mmCIF file of C-alpha atoms in Angstrom:
data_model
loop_
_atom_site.group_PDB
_atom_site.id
_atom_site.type_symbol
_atom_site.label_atom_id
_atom_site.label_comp_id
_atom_site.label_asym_id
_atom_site.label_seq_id
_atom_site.Cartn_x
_atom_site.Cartn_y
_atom_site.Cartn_z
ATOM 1 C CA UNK A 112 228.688 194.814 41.295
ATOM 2 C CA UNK A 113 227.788 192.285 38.739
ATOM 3 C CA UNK A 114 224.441 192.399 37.652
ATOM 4 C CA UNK A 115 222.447 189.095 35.968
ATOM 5 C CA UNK A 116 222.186 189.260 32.093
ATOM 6 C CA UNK A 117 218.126 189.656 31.215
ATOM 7 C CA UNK A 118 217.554 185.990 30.324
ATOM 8 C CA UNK A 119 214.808 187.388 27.436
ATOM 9 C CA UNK A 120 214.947 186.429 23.853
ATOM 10 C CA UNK A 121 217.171 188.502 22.049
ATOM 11 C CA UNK A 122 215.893 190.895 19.550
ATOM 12 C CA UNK A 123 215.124 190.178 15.826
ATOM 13 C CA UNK A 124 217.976 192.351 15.189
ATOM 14 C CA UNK A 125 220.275 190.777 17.172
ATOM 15 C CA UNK A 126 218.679 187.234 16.269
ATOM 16 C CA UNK A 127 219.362 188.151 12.123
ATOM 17 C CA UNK A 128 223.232 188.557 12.671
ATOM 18 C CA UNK A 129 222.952 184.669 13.773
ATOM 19 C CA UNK A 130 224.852 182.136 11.311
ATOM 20 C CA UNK A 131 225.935 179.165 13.206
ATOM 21 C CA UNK A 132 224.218 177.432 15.921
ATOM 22 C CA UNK A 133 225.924 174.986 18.047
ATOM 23 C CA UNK A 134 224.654 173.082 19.982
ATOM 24 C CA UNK A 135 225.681 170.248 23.338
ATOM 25 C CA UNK A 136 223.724 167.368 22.464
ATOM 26 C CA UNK A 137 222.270 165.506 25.409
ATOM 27 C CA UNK A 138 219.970 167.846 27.198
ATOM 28 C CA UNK A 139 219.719 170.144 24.466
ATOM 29 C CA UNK A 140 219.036 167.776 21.330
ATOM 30 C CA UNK A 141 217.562 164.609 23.921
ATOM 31 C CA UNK A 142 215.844 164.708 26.980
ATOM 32 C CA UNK A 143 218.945 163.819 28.862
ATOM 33 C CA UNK A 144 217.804 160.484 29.573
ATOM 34 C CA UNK A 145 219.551 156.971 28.062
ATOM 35 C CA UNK A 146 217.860 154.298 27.468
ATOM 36 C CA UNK A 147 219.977 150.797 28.260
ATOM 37 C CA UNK A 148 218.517 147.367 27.303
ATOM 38 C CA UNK A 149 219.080 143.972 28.773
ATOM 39 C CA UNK A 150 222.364 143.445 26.351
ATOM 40 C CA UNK A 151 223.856 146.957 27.390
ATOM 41 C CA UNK A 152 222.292 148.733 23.607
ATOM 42 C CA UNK A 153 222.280 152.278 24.735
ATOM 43 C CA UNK A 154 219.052 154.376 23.046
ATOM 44 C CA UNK A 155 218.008 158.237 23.266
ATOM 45 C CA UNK A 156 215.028 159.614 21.878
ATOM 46 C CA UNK A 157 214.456 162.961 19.739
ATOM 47 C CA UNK A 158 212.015 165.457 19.451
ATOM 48 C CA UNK A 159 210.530 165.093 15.752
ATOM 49 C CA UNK A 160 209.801 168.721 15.346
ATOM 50 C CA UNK A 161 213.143 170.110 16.488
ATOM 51 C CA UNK A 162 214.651 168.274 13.237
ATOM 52 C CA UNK A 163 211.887 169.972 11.518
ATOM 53 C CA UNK A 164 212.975 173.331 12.494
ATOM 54 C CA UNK A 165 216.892 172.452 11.754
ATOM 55 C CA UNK A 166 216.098 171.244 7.788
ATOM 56 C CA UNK A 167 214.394 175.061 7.519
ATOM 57 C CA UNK A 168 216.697 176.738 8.819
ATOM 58 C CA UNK A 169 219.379 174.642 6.598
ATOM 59 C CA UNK A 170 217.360 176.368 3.611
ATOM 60 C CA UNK A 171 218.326 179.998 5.370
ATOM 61 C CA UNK A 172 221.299 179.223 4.944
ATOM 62 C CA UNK A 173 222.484 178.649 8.545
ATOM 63 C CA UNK A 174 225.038 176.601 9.696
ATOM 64 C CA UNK A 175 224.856 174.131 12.705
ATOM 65 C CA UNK A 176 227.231 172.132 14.562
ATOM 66 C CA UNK A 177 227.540 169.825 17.887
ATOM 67 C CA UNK A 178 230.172 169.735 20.273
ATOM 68 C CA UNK A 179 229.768 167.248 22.786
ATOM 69 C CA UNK A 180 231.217 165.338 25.649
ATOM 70 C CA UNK A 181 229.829 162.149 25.150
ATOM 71 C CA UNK A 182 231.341 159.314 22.606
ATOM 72 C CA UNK A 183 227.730 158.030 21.598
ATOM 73 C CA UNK A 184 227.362 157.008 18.194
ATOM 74 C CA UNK A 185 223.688 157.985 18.205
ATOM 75 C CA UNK A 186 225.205 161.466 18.239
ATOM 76 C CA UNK A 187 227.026 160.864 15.019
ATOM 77 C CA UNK A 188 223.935 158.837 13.663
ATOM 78 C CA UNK A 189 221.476 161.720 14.713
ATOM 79 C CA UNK A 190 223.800 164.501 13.290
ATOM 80 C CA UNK A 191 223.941 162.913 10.247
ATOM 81 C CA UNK A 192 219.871 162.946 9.679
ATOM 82 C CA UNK A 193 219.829 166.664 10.602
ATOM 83 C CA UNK A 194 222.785 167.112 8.137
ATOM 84 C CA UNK A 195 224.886 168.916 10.672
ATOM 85 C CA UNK A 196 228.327 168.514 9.245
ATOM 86 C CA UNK A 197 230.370 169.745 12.233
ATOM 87 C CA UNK A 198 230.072 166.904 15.029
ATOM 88 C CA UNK A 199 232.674 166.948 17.711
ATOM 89 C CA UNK A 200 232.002 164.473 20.352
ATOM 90 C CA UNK A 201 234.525 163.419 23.373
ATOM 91 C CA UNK A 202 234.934 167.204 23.888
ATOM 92 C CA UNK A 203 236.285 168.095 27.212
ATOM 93 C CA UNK A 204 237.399 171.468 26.344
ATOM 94 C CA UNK A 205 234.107 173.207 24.573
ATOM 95 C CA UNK A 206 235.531 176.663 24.515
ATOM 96 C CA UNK A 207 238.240 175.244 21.866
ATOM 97 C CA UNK A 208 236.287 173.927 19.783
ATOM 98 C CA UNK A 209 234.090 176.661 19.681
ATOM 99 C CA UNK A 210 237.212 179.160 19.013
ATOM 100 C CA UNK A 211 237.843 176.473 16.209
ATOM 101 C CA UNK A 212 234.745 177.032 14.626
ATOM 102 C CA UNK A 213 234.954 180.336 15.192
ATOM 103 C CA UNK A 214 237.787 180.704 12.858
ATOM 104 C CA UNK A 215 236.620 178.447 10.285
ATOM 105 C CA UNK A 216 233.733 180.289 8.995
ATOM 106 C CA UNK A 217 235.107 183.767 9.772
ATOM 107 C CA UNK A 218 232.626 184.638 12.259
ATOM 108 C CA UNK A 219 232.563 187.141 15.213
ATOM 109 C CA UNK A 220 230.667 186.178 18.731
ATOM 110 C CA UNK A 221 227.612 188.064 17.352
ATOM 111 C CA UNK A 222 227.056 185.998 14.216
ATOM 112 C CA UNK A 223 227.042 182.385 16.958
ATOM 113 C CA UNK A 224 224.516 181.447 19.097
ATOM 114 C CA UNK A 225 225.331 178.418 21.355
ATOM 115 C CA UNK A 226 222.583 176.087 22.939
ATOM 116 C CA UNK A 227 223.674 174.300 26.154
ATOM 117 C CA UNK A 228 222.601 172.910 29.518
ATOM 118 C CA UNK A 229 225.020 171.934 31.965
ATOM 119 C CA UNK A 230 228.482 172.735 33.288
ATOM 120 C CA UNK A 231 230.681 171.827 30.679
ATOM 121 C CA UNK A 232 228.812 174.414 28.707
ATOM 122 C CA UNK A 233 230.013 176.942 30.875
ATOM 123 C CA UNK A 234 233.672 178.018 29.181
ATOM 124 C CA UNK A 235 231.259 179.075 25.761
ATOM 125 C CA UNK A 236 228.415 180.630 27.784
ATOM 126 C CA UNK A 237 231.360 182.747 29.254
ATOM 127 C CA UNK A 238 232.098 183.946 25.408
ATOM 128 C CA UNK A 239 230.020 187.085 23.834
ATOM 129 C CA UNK A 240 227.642 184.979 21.971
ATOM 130 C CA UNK A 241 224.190 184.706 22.212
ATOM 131 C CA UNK A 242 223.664 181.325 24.699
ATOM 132 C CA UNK A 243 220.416 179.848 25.238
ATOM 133 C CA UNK A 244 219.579 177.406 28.360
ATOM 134 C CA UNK A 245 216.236 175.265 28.700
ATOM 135 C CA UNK A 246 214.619 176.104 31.718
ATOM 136 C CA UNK A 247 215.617 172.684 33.035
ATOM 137 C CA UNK A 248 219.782 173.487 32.612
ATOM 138 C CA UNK A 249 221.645 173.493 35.982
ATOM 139 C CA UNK A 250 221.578 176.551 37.487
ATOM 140 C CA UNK A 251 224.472 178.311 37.058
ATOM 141 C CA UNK A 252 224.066 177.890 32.894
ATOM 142 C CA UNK A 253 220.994 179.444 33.394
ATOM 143 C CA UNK A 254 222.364 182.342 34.987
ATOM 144 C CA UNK A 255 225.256 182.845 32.216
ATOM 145 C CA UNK A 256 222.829 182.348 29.354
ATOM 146 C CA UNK A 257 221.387 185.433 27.322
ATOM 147 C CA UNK A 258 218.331 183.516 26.706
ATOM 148 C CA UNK A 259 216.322 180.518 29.039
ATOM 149 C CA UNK A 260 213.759 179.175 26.911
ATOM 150 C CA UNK A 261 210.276 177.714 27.721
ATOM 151 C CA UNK A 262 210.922 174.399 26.321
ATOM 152 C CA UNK A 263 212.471 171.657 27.689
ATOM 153 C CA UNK A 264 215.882 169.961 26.638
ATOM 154 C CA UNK A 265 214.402 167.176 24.352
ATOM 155 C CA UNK A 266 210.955 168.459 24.380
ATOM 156 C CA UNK A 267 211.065 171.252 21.925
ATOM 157 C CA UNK A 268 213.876 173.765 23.236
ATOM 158 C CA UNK A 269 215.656 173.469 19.959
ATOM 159 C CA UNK A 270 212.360 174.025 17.989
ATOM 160 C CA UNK A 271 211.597 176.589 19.795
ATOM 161 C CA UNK A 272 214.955 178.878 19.197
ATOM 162 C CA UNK A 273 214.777 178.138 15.545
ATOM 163 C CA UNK A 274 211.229 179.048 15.237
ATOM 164 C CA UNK A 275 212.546 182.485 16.925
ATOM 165 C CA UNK A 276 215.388 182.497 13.944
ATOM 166 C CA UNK A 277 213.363 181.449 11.387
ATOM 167 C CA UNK A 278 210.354 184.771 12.501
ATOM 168 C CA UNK A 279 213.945 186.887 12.611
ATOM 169 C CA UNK A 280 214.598 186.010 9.025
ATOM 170 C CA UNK A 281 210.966 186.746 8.006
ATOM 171 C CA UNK A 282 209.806 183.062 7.588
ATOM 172 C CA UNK A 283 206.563 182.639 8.177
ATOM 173 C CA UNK A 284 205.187 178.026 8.107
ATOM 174 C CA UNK A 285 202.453 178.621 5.442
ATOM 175 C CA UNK A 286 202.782 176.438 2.311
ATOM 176 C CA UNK A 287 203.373 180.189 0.678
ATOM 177 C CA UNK A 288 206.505 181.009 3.102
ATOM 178 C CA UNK A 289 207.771 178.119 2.810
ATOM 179 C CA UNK A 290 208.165 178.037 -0.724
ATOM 180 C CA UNK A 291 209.721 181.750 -0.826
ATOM 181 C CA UNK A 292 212.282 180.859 1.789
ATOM 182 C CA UNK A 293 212.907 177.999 -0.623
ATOM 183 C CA UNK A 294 212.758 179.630 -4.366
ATOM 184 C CA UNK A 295 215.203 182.520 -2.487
ATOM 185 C CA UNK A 296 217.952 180.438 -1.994
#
């Protein structure tokens, strides 16, 4: 019989294998919600502090991409702030893309942690790295994932699974930790 995976944060020894981070984009990066004005303008709103997070983890050393299935350009335009190189939007097979990435940076499951929220996640949250849901991701993600967070998509899910990579890697916010991740890399 099939038992549920513990959906508790993974350990700090299992979080310090971590590398990349990928992440879907709206639900996981946004709130899921578009904004559409009068002349058809699409808009999507971030959560400051979850860019915060990404540009310390960038000075760890870990690398992030998006694979997505929307076309938006605010994805692109939003990547390109964080400084997330690897931006693959249109995506309707994740799964490839993640095998793609996979390759490129000679990486095993263990070393990837994926961040997603709905169904079209589900091909990578079937793979053997870590996967992390917000507790608002359709229920069957949640299920699959090692890991449902406390935060929202949008509302600081991705701030709070770097903060828990960031205490893995022995980063601590003070001025003083700060600069030490810094002057070590």
């Amino acid at each position: 019989e099939h038992m549920p995976k513990s959906t508790c944060k993974p350990t700090r020894a299992r979080l310090q294998k971590i590398k990349l981070v990928i992440f879907d984009f709206d639900g996981v990066l946004t709130d899921n919600r578009v904004w559409v004005s009068e002349t058809g303008r699409r808009m999507k709103s971030f959560w400051v502090p979850d860019g915060v997070g990404i540009f310390m983890a960038h000075k760890l050393g870990l690398k992030f991409a998006i694979i997505t299935g929307n076309d938006d350009s605010s994805t692109k335009h939003r990547a390109d702030y964080l400084r997330i190189p690897e931006v693959f939007m249109g995506v309707r097979d994740k799964a490839e893309v993640y095998d793609q990435l996979k390759l490129k940076y000679a990486l095993s499951d263990d070393q990837i942690m994926y961040l997603g929220d709905d169904l079209p996640d589900r091909p990578v949250f079937r793979r053997k790295c870590i996967t992390v849901a917000p507790p608002n991701a359709e229920p069957e993600i949640k299920k699959l994932a090692t890991w449902v967070a406390r935060k929202r998509g949008g509302e600081g899910f991705v701030r709070e699974v770097i903060d828990a990579l960031l205490a893995a890697h022995g980063f601590d916010w003070t001025p003083e930790g700060s600069r030490q991740v810094m002057n070590s890399k």
